[in-house]
Coordinates of C-alpha atoms in Angstrom, one line a residue:
M1 CA 115.3 128.0 95.3
D2 CA 113.0 125.5 93.5
A3 CA 109.3 125.2 93.9
L4 CA 109.6 122.2 96.3
Q5 CA 111.9 124.0 98.7
R6 CA 109.9 127.2 98.6
R7 CA 106.6 125.5 99.4
L8 CA 108.1 123.4 102.1
R9 CA 109.6 126.5 103.8
E10 CA 106.2 128.1 104.0
G11 CA 105.2 125.6 106.7
L12 CA 108.4 124.4 108.2
P13 CA 111.0 126.0 110.5
A14 CA 114.4 126.4 108.9
E15 CA 116.0 123.7 111.1
S16 CA 113.6 121.1 109.9
L17 CA 114.6 121.2 106.3
I18 CA 117.9 119.8 105.0
T19 CA 118.9 120.6 101.4
D20 CA 122.7 120.2 101.5
P21 CA 123.3 117.2 99.1
D22 CA 126.2 116.0 101.2
I23 CA 123.9 115.6 104.2
T24 CA 120.8 114.4 102.4
A25 CA 122.9 111.6 100.8
S26 CA 123.4 110.2 104.3
Y27 CA 119.7 109.6 104.6
A28 CA 119.5 107.6 101.3
H29 CA 119.4 104.0 102.7
D30 CA 118.9 101.7 105.7
M31 CA 121.2 98.8 106.6
A32 CA 120.2 96.3 103.9
S33 CA 122.6 95.0 101.3
F34 CA 121.8 94.7 97.6
C35 CA 119.1 97.3 97.7
D36 CA 119.2 100.2 95.3
A37 CA 118.7 103.7 96.8
G38 CA 118.0 107.0 95.0
T39 CA 119.1 110.5 95.7
P40 CA 116.6 112.5 97.8
A41 CA 115.7 116.1 96.8
V42 CA 115.4 117.2 100.5
V43 CA 115.2 115.7 104.0
V44 CA 112.5 116.9 106.4
L45 CA 112.7 116.3 110.1
P46 CA 109.3 117.4 111.5
R47 CA 108.5 118.0 115.2
T48 CA 104.7 118.3 114.9
V49 CA 101.7 116.7 113.2
E50 CA 101.0 119.9 111.4
E51 CA 104.4 119.9 109.9
V52 CA 103.9 116.4 108.6
Q53 CA 100.6 117.4 107.1
H54 CA 102.2 120.3 105.4
V55 CA 104.8 118.0 103.9
M56 CA 102.2 115.6 102.5
R57 CA 100.0 118.4 101.1
T58 CA 103.0 119.9 99.4
A59 CA 104.0 116.5 98.0
T60 CA 100.5 115.9 96.7
A61 CA 100.3 119.3 95.1
L62 CA 103.7 118.8 93.3
R63 CA 103.4 115.1 92.8
I64 CA 106.6 114.4 94.7
P65 CA 107.2 111.0 96.3
V66 CA 107.8 110.8 100.1
V67 CA 109.9 108.1 101.8
P68 CA 109.2 107.9 105.6
Q69 CA 112.1 106.9 107.8
G70 CA 112.8 106.1 111.4
A71 CA 116.3 105.3 112.7
R72 CA 117.2 103.4 109.4
T73 CA 118.2 100.2 111.3
G74 CA 115.9 98.2 108.9
L75 CA 117.3 95.3 106.9
S76 CA 115.1 95.2 103.8
G77 CA 115.6 98.6 102.1
A78 CA 112.1 99.7 103.2
A79 CA 113.6 103.1 104.1
N80 CA 115.6 103.6 101.0
A81 CA 115.2 106.9 99.2
S82 CA 114.0 107.2 95.6
D83 CA 115.3 109.8 93.2
G84 CA 113.9 113.2 93.8
C85 CA 111.9 112.2 96.8
I86 CA 111.2 113.9 100.1
V87 CA 112.8 111.9 102.9
L88 CA 110.5 112.3 105.9
S89 CA 112.6 111.4 108.9
M90 CA 110.4 111.1 112.0
V91 CA 113.2 110.8 114.6
R92 CA 112.6 114.3 116.1
M93 CA 109.0 113.4 117.0
D94 CA 110.3 111.6 120.0
R95 CA 108.0 112.4 123.0
I96 CA 106.4 109.9 125.3
L97 CA 103.0 111.6 125.7
E98 CA 101.4 109.4 128.3
I99 CA 101.9 106.3 130.4
S100 CA 98.8 105.0 132.2
P101 CA 99.3 102.3 134.7
V102 CA 95.5 101.9 135.1
D103 CA 94.7 101.6 131.4
R104 CA 98.1 99.9 130.8
I105 CA 98.8 101.9 127.8
A106 CA 101.5 104.3 126.5
V107 CA 100.9 107.0 124.0
V108 CA 104.0 107.9 122.0
E109 CA 105.3 109.7 119.0
P110 CA 107.0 107.6 116.3
G111 CA 110.5 108.8 117.0
V112 CA 110.7 107.3 120.5
V113 CA 113.5 104.7 120.7
N114 CA 112.3 101.3 121.8
A115 CA 114.7 101.0 124.7
T116 CA 113.7 104.5 125.9
L117 CA 110.1 103.5 126.1
S118 CA 110.9 100.2 127.7
R119 CA 112.8 101.9 130.5
A120 CA 110.2 104.6 131.0
V121 CA 107.3 102.1 131.5
N122 CA 109.5 99.9 133.8
E123 CA 109.5 102.9 136.2
H124 CA 105.7 102.4 136.5
G125 CA 105.9 98.7 137.0
L126 CA 104.9 98.0 133.4
Y127 CA 106.5 96.2 130.5
Y128 CA 106.5 96.8 126.7
P129 CA 107.5 93.4 125.3
P130 CA 108.6 93.9 121.7
D131 CA 112.4 94.1 121.8
P132 CA 114.2 93.9 118.4
S133 CA 117.9 93.3 118.6
S134 CA 118.4 96.9 117.6
W135 CA 116.2 98.1 120.5
E136 CA 118.8 100.6 121.7
M137 CA 118.5 102.4 118.3
C138 CA 115.3 101.5 116.5
T139 CA 112.2 103.7 116.9
I140 CA 108.6 102.7 117.6
G141 CA 107.5 104.2 114.3
G142 CA 110.0 102.0 112.5
N143 CA 108.9 99.0 114.6
I144 CA 105.3 99.6 113.5
G145 CA 106.2 100.1 109.9
T146 CA 108.0 96.7 109.7
A147 CA 105.9 94.8 112.3
S148 CA 109.1 94.1 114.3
G149 CA 109.6 91.2 116.6
G150 CA 112.4 90.4 119.0
L151 CA 113.7 87.9 121.5
C152 CA 110.6 87.7 123.6
C153 CA 108.0 87.0 120.9
V154 CA 107.7 83.3 121.8
K155 CA 105.7 84.3 124.9
Y156 CA 104.6 87.8 124.3
G157 CA 104.1 88.2 120.6
V158 CA 105.2 90.9 118.1
T159 CA 104.6 94.6 117.7
A160 CA 101.2 94.1 116.0
E161 CA 99.8 92.6 119.3
Y162 CA 100.6 95.9 121.1
V163 CA 99.4 98.6 118.8
L164 CA 95.9 99.6 119.9
G165 CA 95.5 102.8 118.0
L166 CA 97.2 105.2 115.6
D167 CA 97.1 108.7 114.3
V168 CA 98.2 108.7 110.7
V169 CA 98.7 111.5 108.2
L170 CA 97.5 110.3 104.9
A171 CA 99.0 111.0 101.5
D172 CA 96.8 114.0 100.9
G173 CA 97.6 115.5 104.3
R174 CA 94.4 114.4 106.1
L175 CA 94.7 113.1 109.7
L176 CA 93.2 109.7 110.4
S177 CA 92.7 108.2 113.8
T178 CA 92.3 104.5 114.1
G179 CA 91.7 102.0 116.8
R180 CA 91.2 102.7 120.5
R181 CA 92.7 103.1 123.9
T182 CA 90.3 100.7 125.6
A183 CA 91.0 97.1 126.5
K184 CA 88.4 95.9 124.0
G185 CA 86.9 97.3 120.8
V186 CA 85.7 95.9 117.5
A187 CA 84.1 99.0 115.7
G188 CA 84.6 98.7 112.0
Y189 CA 87.4 97.3 110.0
D190 CA 90.7 96.9 111.8
L191 CA 92.6 99.7 110.1
T192 CA 95.1 99.9 112.9
R193 CA 96.4 96.3 112.1
L194 CA 96.5 97.2 108.4
F195 CA 99.0 100.0 109.0
V196 CA 101.3 97.7 111.1
G197 CA 103.8 96.3 108.7
S198 CA 102.8 98.5 105.8
E199 CA 106.3 100.0 105.6
G200 CA 105.1 103.6 105.2
S201 CA 103.1 102.8 102.1
L202 CA 99.7 103.7 103.4
G203 CA 100.3 106.7 105.6
I204 CA 102.7 108.4 108.1
V205 CA 102.3 107.3 111.7
V206 CA 102.4 110.4 114.0
K207 CA 101.1 108.9 117.2
A208 CA 100.6 105.4 118.6
V209 CA 98.6 104.0 121.5
L210 CA 100.5 100.9 122.8
A211 CA 99.4 98.2 125.1
L212 CA 101.5 97.4 128.1
R213 CA 101.8 94.5 130.5
P214 CA 102.7 94.3 134.2
Q215 CA 106.4 94.0 134.5
P216 CA 107.3 90.3 135.0
P217 CA 109.9 88.9 137.4
R218 CA 113.5 89.0 136.2
Q219 CA 114.0 86.1 133.9
L220 CA 116.6 83.3 134.4
V221 CA 118.3 81.7 131.4
L222 CA 119.5 78.2 130.7
A223 CA 122.2 77.4 128.1
A224 CA 122.2 74.0 126.4
E225 CA 124.9 72.7 124.1
F226 CA 124.2 70.3 121.3
A227 CA 126.3 68.2 118.9
S228 CA 124.0 69.1 116.0
A229 CA 121.5 71.8 115.1
A230 CA 119.0 69.0 114.5
A231 CA 119.2 67.9 118.1
A232 CA 118.8 71.5 119.3
C233 CA 115.7 71.9 117.1
D234 CA 114.3 68.6 118.5
A235 CA 114.7 70.1 122.0
V236 CA 112.7 73.1 120.8
C237 CA 109.9 70.9 119.6
R238 CA 109.9 68.9 122.9
I239 CA 109.7 72.1 124.9
M240 CA 106.8 73.5 123.0
E241 CA 105.0 70.2 122.8
R242 CA 105.0 69.8 126.5
G243 CA 103.3 73.1 126.9
H244 CA 106.1 75.2 128.3
T245 CA 105.9 78.9 127.8
P246 CA 109.4 80.3 127.9
S247 CA 109.9 84.0 127.8
L248 CA 112.8 83.4 125.3
L249 CA 113.9 80.4 123.3
E250 CA 116.9 81.3 121.0
L251 CA 119.4 79.3 119.0
M252 CA 122.9 80.2 117.8
D253 CA 124.8 77.9 115.5
R254 CA 128.6 77.2 115.7
T255 CA 129.5 80.0 113.3
T256 CA 127.5 82.5 115.3
V257 CA 129.0 81.4 118.6
R258 CA 132.5 81.7 117.2
A259 CA 131.8 85.1 115.7
V260 CA 130.4 86.4 119.1
N261 CA 133.5 85.1 120.9
A262 CA 135.8 86.7 118.4
M263 CA 134.2 90.1 118.8
A264 CA 133.4 90.2 122.5
S265 CA 135.4 87.4 124.2
M266 CA 132.2 86.1 125.7
G267 CA 133.6 82.7 126.6
L268 CA 130.8 80.8 124.8
P269 CA 131.5 77.1 124.0
E270 CA 133.1 77.1 120.5
A271 CA 133.1 73.3 120.1
T272 CA 129.3 73.2 120.2
E273 CA 127.3 72.9 117.0
A274 CA 124.3 74.7 118.4
L275 CA 123.7 76.7 121.6
L276 CA 120.1 76.9 122.8
L277 CA 119.1 79.6 125.2
C278 CA 115.9 79.2 127.1
A279 CA 114.5 81.7 129.7
F280 CA 111.5 81.9 132.0
D281 CA 110.2 84.9 133.8
T282 CA 107.7 82.9 135.9
P283 CA 107.5 83.1 139.7
D284 CA 109.6 80.0 140.0
P285 CA 111.9 80.0 136.9
T286 CA 114.3 77.5 138.6
A287 CA 111.7 74.7 138.4
D288 CA 110.8 75.6 134.8
L289 CA 114.4 75.6 133.7
A290 CA 115.0 72.2 135.5
A291 CA 112.1 70.7 133.5
V292 CA 113.4 72.2 130.2
G293 CA 116.9 71.0 131.1
E294 CA 115.7 67.4 131.2
L295 CA 114.0 67.8 127.9
C296 CA 117.2 69.1 126.4
R297 CA 119.2 66.2 127.7
A298 CA 116.6 63.8 126.3
A299 CA 117.1 65.5 122.9
G300 CA 120.8 64.9 123.1
A301 CA 122.2 68.0 124.8
T302 CA 125.9 67.5 125.7
E303 CA 125.8 70.2 128.4
V304 CA 123.0 72.0 130.2
V305 CA 123.9 75.0 132.3
P306 CA 121.3 77.1 134.1
A307 CA 122.3 80.7 135.0
D308 CA 122.8 81.3 138.7
D309 CA 121.3 84.8 138.7
A310 CA 119.9 87.6 136.7
A311 CA 123.4 89.1 136.0
E312 CA 124.6 85.8 134.4
S313 CA 121.3 85.6 132.5
E314 CA 121.8 89.0 131.1
L315 CA 125.3 88.1 130.0
L316 CA 123.9 85.2 127.9
L317 CA 121.2 87.4 126.4
Q318 CA 123.8 90.0 125.5
A319 CA 125.7 87.3 123.6
R320 CA 122.6 86.6 121.6
R321 CA 121.9 90.3 121.0
L322 CA 125.4 90.6 119.6
S323 CA 124.9 87.8 117.1
L324 CA 124.1 89.9 114.0
T325 CA 126.8 92.5 114.8
A326 CA 129.4 89.8 115.3
L327 CA 128.5 88.0 112.0
E328 CA 128.8 91.4 110.2
A329 CA 132.5 91.4 111.3
V330 CA 133.3 88.1 109.7
K331 CA 133.5 89.6 106.2
S332 CA 133.1 93.0 104.6
A333 CA 129.4 92.6 104.0
T334 CA 126.3 90.5 105.0
M335 CA 122.9 89.7 103.8
I336 CA 120.6 88.9 106.7
D337 CA 117.7 86.7 105.9
D338 CA 114.5 86.5 107.9
V339 CA 112.7 83.3 107.0
C340 CA 110.1 81.9 109.4
V341 CA 108.9 78.3 109.3
P342 CA 106.6 76.2 111.4
R343 CA 108.5 75.1 114.5
S344 CA 108.2 71.5 113.4
R345 CA 110.3 72.3 110.3
L346 CA 112.9 74.3 112.1
G347 CA 115.5 71.5 111.9
A348 CA 115.0 71.1 108.2
M349 CA 115.4 74.8 107.7
I350 CA 118.7 75.0 109.5
E351 CA 120.1 71.8 107.9
G352 CA 119.0 73.1 104.5
T353 CA 120.7 76.4 105.1
A354 CA 123.9 74.6 106.0
A355 CA 123.7 72.7 102.7
I356 CA 123.2 75.9 100.8
A357 CA 126.3 77.4 102.5
E358 CA 128.3 74.4 101.4
K359 CA 126.9 74.5 97.8
F360 CA 127.9 78.1 97.3
G361 CA 131.2 78.0 99.3
L362 CA 130.1 80.7 101.7
T363 CA 130.1 81.3 105.5
I364 CA 126.4 81.5 106.6
G365 CA 125.8 81.8 110.3
V366 CA 122.3 81.2 111.7
C367 CA 120.8 82.7 114.8
A368 CA 117.1 82.1 115.4
H369 CA 114.1 83.0 117.5
A370 CA 113.8 79.2 117.7
G371 CA 110.5 79.3 119.7
D372 CA 108.9 81.1 116.8
G373 CA 110.6 79.2 114.0
N374 CA 112.0 82.5 112.9
T375 CA 115.5 82.0 111.5
H376 CA 118.1 84.7 110.6
P377 CA 120.6 83.1 108.3
V378 CA 123.4 85.6 107.8
V379 CA 125.3 85.3 104.5
C380 CA 128.9 86.7 105.0
F381 CA 130.8 87.8 101.9
D382 CA 133.4 90.1 100.4
H383 CA 131.5 92.9 98.7
T384 CA 134.6 93.7 96.6
D385 CA 134.6 90.2 95.1
A386 CA 132.1 90.1 92.2
D387 CA 131.8 86.3 92.1
E388 CA 131.4 86.0 95.9
S389 CA 128.8 88.8 95.9
R390 CA 126.9 86.9 93.1
R391 CA 127.0 83.7 95.1
A392 CA 125.8 85.5 98.2
R393 CA 122.8 86.8 96.4
E394 CA 121.9 83.4 94.9
S395 CA 122.3 81.7 98.3
F396 CA 120.0 84.3 99.9
D397 CA 117.3 83.5 97.3
E398 CA 117.7 79.8 97.8
I399 CA 117.2 80.2 101.5
M400 CA 114.0 82.0 100.9
A401 CA 112.9 79.3 98.5
L402 CA 113.6 76.7 101.1
G403 CA 111.5 78.6 103.6
L404 CA 108.5 78.6 101.3
E405 CA 109.0 74.9 100.5
L406 CA 108.8 74.2 104.2
G407 CA 105.5 76.0 104.6
G408 CA 107.1 79.2 105.9
T409 CA 107.2 82.9 105.0
I410 CA 109.9 85.1 103.5
T411 CA 109.9 87.5 106.4
G412 CA 109.0 87.1 110.1
E413 CA 109.9 90.5 111.3
H414 CA 112.2 92.5 109.0
G415 CA 109.7 93.4 106.3
V416 CA 109.8 93.3 102.5
G417 CA 111.1 96.6 101.4
V418 CA 113.1 96.4 98.2
L419 CA 115.0 93.3 99.1
K420 CA 112.1 90.8 98.9
K421 CA 109.7 92.4 96.5
E422 CA 109.9 89.5 94.0
W423 CA 109.5 87.0 96.7
L424 CA 106.5 88.7 98.2
A425 CA 104.7 88.2 94.9
R426 CA 105.5 84.5 95.0
E427 CA 104.3 84.1 98.5
L428 CA 101.0 86.0 98.1
G429 CA 100.1 84.8 94.6
E430 CA 98.5 86.7 91.8
V431 CA 95.1 87.3 93.5
G432 CA 96.8 88.4 96.8
V433 CA 99.0 90.9 95.1
E434 CA 96.1 92.3 93.2
L435 CA 94.1 92.9 96.3
Q436 CA 96.9 94.4 98.2
R437 CA 97.8 96.8 95.4
G438 CA 94.1 97.8 95.5
I439 CA 94.3 98.6 99.2
R440 CA 97.4 100.6 98.7
A441 CA 95.7 102.6 95.9
A442 CA 92.7 103.4 98.1
F443 CA 95.0 105.1 100.7
D444 CA 97.4 106.6 98.2
P445 CA 95.9 106.9 94.7
L446 CA 98.8 109.0 93.4
G447 CA 101.4 106.4 94.5
L448 CA 103.5 108.9 96.4
L449 CA 104.2 107.0 99.6
N450 CA 107.3 105.0 99.6
P451 CA 107.2 104.0 95.9
G452 CA 109.0 100.9 94.8
K453 CA 108.6 99.1 98.1
L454 CA 106.5 95.9 98.7
F455 CA 105.1 95.6 95.1

């Protein structure tokens, strides 16, 4: 037994330490394509804060890198192992510690699955809004690490808006508490917000205080068909310009619609070039949908169909949630981009993506959180075809370049990880990268936490 295993066993129960290389290999990477992954030395699945502290103290003493992981549903390689690292999987720290209807907070461990938390707070008449498409699998810790979004962000915002406080184990094993559980608080620098989206590079989140909202009424959904993506994006601009606040405003292009139908026989209109889904969870959603329907028709919608009830609405939302999975079935591999642009440039982003698909001779489906300007172009390709794989990678980069040209950002919710390191440097600039590296070094001077990610 080597020194690493021996020292880890001193503070861990046997079942928390995995050393079998056939099993540790299964923890090597998340769901991203074109991202290198190393071979971990061991995998640790802690259940307590003290066990996490023991791992970090051991790692610091032996100078061993540590890669934190949640459910590994990420799409940027942020959870990929490095050679000889300790993979620290937080999925067994999965307790909901508190739900307070008065304070409107939940206190949770990082391994709690998003959907599990959502259902638990619903029982108290409360609502946790962030809902990534992988919400049935992804964990709160992973959501915090990548600053996840979801379908409802247009009205309710992303994960960062709901993290009030954190307990974090630092690289040297010390425990840091940040933030608050009060409705207001401005004491000192906002370290809590700094950890959100840091991709495990500053510390290991072991507890989170999350803000909750009152549970809204069941939302109703409207589906609008358009003869072009440009017309659908025009409708998005009209809806937002008129001051509407939909709970959801999503777009699926023709490729995505056909992929969903092929996988799940949803009966979506395959002749449409773009399908726009708009939802309201207001006291009178019917009136709101009627107003939006008129705006869609004014923008050129060929068909506008409001759902009759909550069940029909949920069916439409399920179709949108299946988009990425359905596009993954088009070819043997996908690269899922995550470019966010100003709403006013959404049409240019989608048209530009279509031109890139034609240029490289590839199938690229686009689904988007249209109300946020957050597009998910999905490049479908045959990973066994070297030329097609090369074209896929080049098209992915051109899509990111297009997003920056349009005043956008390379990632709205998936994070940087390994996949977008070079592009992060382009977006931040030399001074921005220098300062962010300095922040990282202040928290982790030995560079042990998630090395090779972000910068």
